[in-house]
Tab-separated table of C-alpha atoms in Angstrom:
chain	number	residue	atom	x	y	z
A	27	MET	CA	-17.426	-75.418	29.613
A	28	THR	CA	-21.200	-75.102	29.351
A	29	GLU	CA	-23.292	-78.082	30.387
A	30	ALA	CA	-25.022	-79.916	27.505
A	31	ILE	CA	-28.639	-78.959	26.834
A	32	ARG	CA	-31.218	-81.596	25.912
A	33	LEU	CA	-34.464	-80.434	24.328
A	34	VAL	CA	-37.711	-82.235	23.639
A	35	GLY	CA	-39.611	-81.216	20.508
A	36	LEU	CA	-43.391	-81.390	20.305
A	37	CYS	CA	-45.210	-80.874	17.021
A	38	GLY	CA	-48.874	-79.917	17.210
A	39	SER	CA	-49.529	-81.830	13.996
A	40	LEU	CA	-49.317	-85.604	13.744
A	41	ARG	CA	-48.821	-85.552	9.962
A	42	LYS	CA	-45.284	-86.649	9.125
A	43	GLY	CA	-44.874	-84.086	6.339
A	44	SER	CA	-46.551	-81.197	8.145
A	45	LEU	CA	-45.093	-77.732	7.769
A	46	ASN	CA	-44.741	-77.493	11.531
A	47	ARG	CA	-42.850	-80.765	11.677
A	48	ARG	CA	-40.517	-79.264	9.077
A	49	ALA	CA	-40.178	-76.106	11.167
A	50	LEU	CA	-39.361	-78.214	14.237
A	51	GLU	CA	-36.764	-80.178	12.266
A	52	LEU	CA	-35.310	-76.871	11.046
A	53	ALA	CA	-35.018	-75.740	14.673
A	54	GLY	CA	-33.188	-78.964	15.466
A	55	SER	CA	-30.779	-78.445	12.581
A	56	VAL	CA	-29.732	-74.917	13.612
A	57	LEU	CA	-29.145	-75.512	17.315
A	58	PRO	CA	-25.959	-74.206	18.885
A	59	ALA	CA	-23.166	-76.674	19.661
A	60	GLY	CA	-23.905	-78.784	22.714
A	61	VAL	CA	-27.691	-78.566	22.283
A	62	THR	CA	-29.736	-81.536	21.030
A	63	LEU	CA	-33.405	-81.910	20.089
A	64	ASP	CA	-35.402	-85.140	20.416
A	65	ILE	CA	-38.742	-84.856	18.586
A	66	VAL	CA	-41.379	-86.877	20.422
A	67	ASP	CA	-44.339	-88.647	18.830
A	68	TRP	CA	-47.415	-88.317	21.044
A	69	ARG	CA	-50.029	-90.020	18.846
A	70	ASP	CA	-50.675	-92.768	21.436
A	71	ILE	CA	-52.000	-90.333	24.044
A	72	PRO	CA	-55.739	-91.093	24.461
A	73	PRO	CA	-58.466	-88.470	24.724
A	74	PHE	CA	-58.527	-86.996	28.205
A	75	ASP	CA	-61.219	-88.565	30.354
A	76	ALA	CA	-61.438	-87.711	34.050
A	77	ASP	CA	-62.846	-91.195	34.779
A	78	VAL	CA	-59.794	-92.799	33.136
A	79	TYR	CA	-57.510	-90.347	34.952
A	80	ALA	CA	-59.104	-91.287	38.283
A	81	GLN	CA	-58.202	-94.953	37.662
A	82	GLY	CA	-54.489	-94.188	37.814
A	83	PRO	CA	-51.578	-93.059	35.648
A	84	ASN	CA	-51.740	-93.618	31.902
A	85	PRO	CA	-48.462	-95.236	30.756
A	86	GLN	CA	-48.160	-93.206	27.534
A	87	VAL	CA	-48.787	-89.939	29.386
A	88	GLN	CA	-46.346	-90.913	32.140
A	89	ALA	CA	-43.635	-91.741	29.600
A	90	LEU	CA	-44.076	-88.414	27.789
A	91	ALA	CA	-44.173	-86.501	31.063
A	92	GLU	CA	-40.918	-88.119	32.167
A	93	ARG	CA	-39.190	-87.253	28.884
A	94	ILE	CA	-40.218	-83.622	29.350
A	95	ARG	CA	-39.123	-83.620	33.010
A	96	GLN	CA	-35.689	-84.951	32.008
A	97	ALA	CA	-35.252	-82.342	29.250
A	98	ASP	CA	-33.745	-78.925	29.815
A	99	GLY	CA	-36.372	-77.303	27.615
A	100	VAL	CA	-39.212	-77.897	25.168
A	101	VAL	CA	-39.577	-76.588	21.619
A	102	ILE	CA	-43.143	-76.553	20.321
A	103	ALA	CA	-44.095	-76.048	16.680
A	104	THR	CA	-47.810	-76.156	16.045
A	105	PRO	CA	-50.303	-75.345	13.322
A	106	GLU	CA	-53.319	-73.155	13.904
A	107	TYR	CA	-56.672	-74.937	13.670
A	108	ASN	CA	-59.738	-72.675	13.623
A	109	PHE	CA	-57.738	-69.755	15.053
A	110	SER	CA	-56.403	-71.789	17.985
A	111	ILE	CA	-54.577	-74.887	19.283
A	112	PRO	CA	-55.289	-78.180	17.503
A	113	GLY	CA	-57.683	-80.145	19.725
A	114	SER	CA	-55.573	-83.286	19.791
A	115	PHE	CA	-52.478	-81.325	20.827
A	116	LYS	CA	-54.372	-79.392	23.512
A	117	ASN	CA	-55.521	-82.806	24.779
A	118	VAL	CA	-51.860	-83.798	25.293
A	119	ILE	CA	-51.221	-80.649	27.306
A	120	ASP	CA	-54.387	-81.295	29.336
A	121	TRP	CA	-53.173	-84.787	30.242
A	122	LEU	CA	-49.676	-83.554	31.109
A	123	SER	CA	-51.009	-80.725	33.277
A	124	ARG	CA	-52.656	-83.120	35.757
A	125	GLY	CA	-51.031	-84.143	39.000
A	126	ASP	CA	-48.587	-82.649	41.460
A	127	ASN	CA	-45.464	-83.153	39.361
A	128	GLN	CA	-46.650	-81.826	36.015
A	129	PRO	CA	-43.652	-81.581	33.682
A	130	PHE	CA	-44.093	-78.052	32.324
A	131	ALA	CA	-43.695	-76.356	35.721
A	132	ARG	CA	-40.695	-73.987	35.486
A	133	LYS	CA	-39.635	-75.665	32.221
A	134	PRO	CA	-38.219	-73.342	29.522
A	135	VAL	CA	-40.395	-73.479	26.391
A	136	ALA	CA	-39.896	-71.981	22.922
A	137	ILE	CA	-42.817	-71.726	20.496
A	138	LEU	CA	-42.830	-71.365	16.721
A	139	SER	CA	-45.452	-71.944	14.063
A	140	ALA	CA	-45.746	-72.367	10.324
A	141	ALA	CA	-48.819	-71.813	8.159
A	142	THR	CA	-49.763	-71.331	4.544
A	143	GLY	CA	-51.379	-67.981	5.372
A	144	PRO	CA	-49.560	-64.695	5.890
A	145	LEU	CA	-49.817	-64.640	9.713
A	146	GLY	CA	-47.799	-67.828	10.132
A	147	GLY	CA	-49.934	-69.142	12.991
A	148	ALA	CA	-49.870	-66.029	15.176
A	149	ARG	CA	-53.240	-66.727	16.801
A	150	VAL	CA	-52.293	-70.239	17.895
A	151	GLN	CA	-49.137	-68.936	19.503
A	152	TYR	CA	-51.029	-66.432	21.624
A	153	ASP	CA	-53.481	-69.096	22.783
A	154	LEU	CA	-50.665	-71.559	23.454
A	155	ARG	CA	-48.720	-68.931	25.415
A	156	ARG	CA	-51.771	-68.473	27.701
A	157	VAL	CA	-52.005	-72.227	28.285
A	158	MET	CA	-48.269	-72.489	28.964
A	159	LEU	CA	-48.542	-69.601	31.428
A	160	PHE	CA	-51.215	-71.525	33.324
A	161	VAL	CA	-49.024	-74.647	33.579
A	162	ASN	CA	-46.232	-72.418	34.917
A	163	ALA	CA	-43.881	-72.904	31.962
A	164	MET	CA	-41.064	-70.426	31.393
A	165	VAL	CA	-41.955	-69.364	27.838
A	166	LEU	CA	-39.328	-67.568	25.761
A	167	VAL	CA	-40.886	-64.203	24.921
A	168	LYS	CA	-38.699	-63.091	22.017
A	169	PRO	CA	-37.853	-63.573	19.288
A	170	GLU	CA	-41.212	-64.819	18.087
A	171	VAL	CA	-41.168	-66.958	14.942
A	172	PHE	CA	-44.197	-67.018	12.653
A	173	ILE	CA	-43.461	-68.716	9.321
A	174	GLY	CA	-46.084	-67.367	6.911
A	175	GLY	CA	-46.395	-68.783	3.386
A	176	ALA	CA	-44.546	-71.815	4.723
A	177	GLN	CA	-45.471	-74.020	1.758
A	178	ASN	CA	-43.048	-71.887	-0.272
A	179	LYS	CA	-40.209	-72.053	2.261
A	180	PHE	CA	-39.563	-75.796	2.393
A	181	ASP	CA	-38.720	-78.137	-0.475
A	182	ALA	CA	-40.222	-81.585	-1.145
A	183	GLU	CA	-37.642	-83.197	1.175
A	184	GLY	CA	-38.600	-80.869	4.022
A	185	GLN	CA	-35.478	-78.690	3.854
A	186	CYS	CA	-35.839	-74.969	4.427
A	187	THR	CA	-35.086	-73.067	1.221
A	188	ASP	CA	-35.699	-69.593	2.618
A	189	GLU	CA	-32.661	-67.922	4.163
A	190	ALA	CA	-34.694	-65.380	6.144
A	191	THR	CA	-36.726	-68.180	7.762
A	192	ARG	CA	-33.559	-70.109	8.580
A	193	ASN	CA	-32.093	-66.955	10.167
A	194	PHE	CA	-35.240	-66.262	12.253
A	195	VAL	CA	-35.295	-69.827	13.595
A	196	THR	CA	-31.541	-69.773	14.243
A	197	GLN	CA	-31.877	-66.555	16.249
A	198	GLN	CA	-34.732	-68.031	18.254
A	199	MET	CA	-32.731	-71.154	19.077
A	200	LEU	CA	-29.713	-69.061	20.129
A	201	SER	CA	-31.983	-67.007	22.370
A	202	PHE	CA	-33.559	-70.167	23.727
A	203	GLU	CA	-30.162	-71.521	24.744
A	204	THR	CA	-29.523	-68.280	26.625
A	205	TRP	CA	-32.990	-68.441	28.203
A	206	ILE	CA	-32.380	-72.007	29.414
A	207	GLN	CA	-29.103	-70.893	31.020
A	208	GLU	CA	-30.900	-67.977	32.701
A	209	CYS	CA	-33.630	-70.314	33.977
A	210	ARG	CA	-30.955	-72.647	35.382
A	211	ARG	CA	-29.401	-69.719	37.267
A	212	MET	CA	-32.806	-68.647	38.625
A	213	ARG	CA	-33.535	-72.159	39.918
A	214	ALA	CA	-30.065	-72.446	41.467
A	215	GLY	CA	-30.043	-69.002	42.990
């Protein structure tokens, strides 16, 4: 019997109806048996300020960091803003990366993106992969999921209507489950 896998989902967009929120919810709906996804709202994280950081732990940051530490993996779906990571989402990563026990260290991470353009957020993924490498995350390399023309792949209720997209995300989540198991073996071994 395989041990249950608990995932935390982070969406790079705060907008409730964002395409990336829909992509993250799609990922949660196609997970293998025994795997769960808890999508976390991070809108209360303040702008990073080294003076504030020096005063002691921020409760919202600490709570988010603990949820990530307790999870077996993190699924990130983010839009591309100006060819890169949305500033407010990068701010969250900057906060979380501080301190000795930063939560992304050796944490399996899967990344996907959705965009109205044909590239599906490819540039943001490459920037985000570099940042995740720096925080020592264990990023799933393949399969990559870029949902281009995403406005045509989800209905008004947020449900994916495109079978190819559903299949790509399903394959990524299956691979992510395998990657998490491999990471567990590496840590144990």
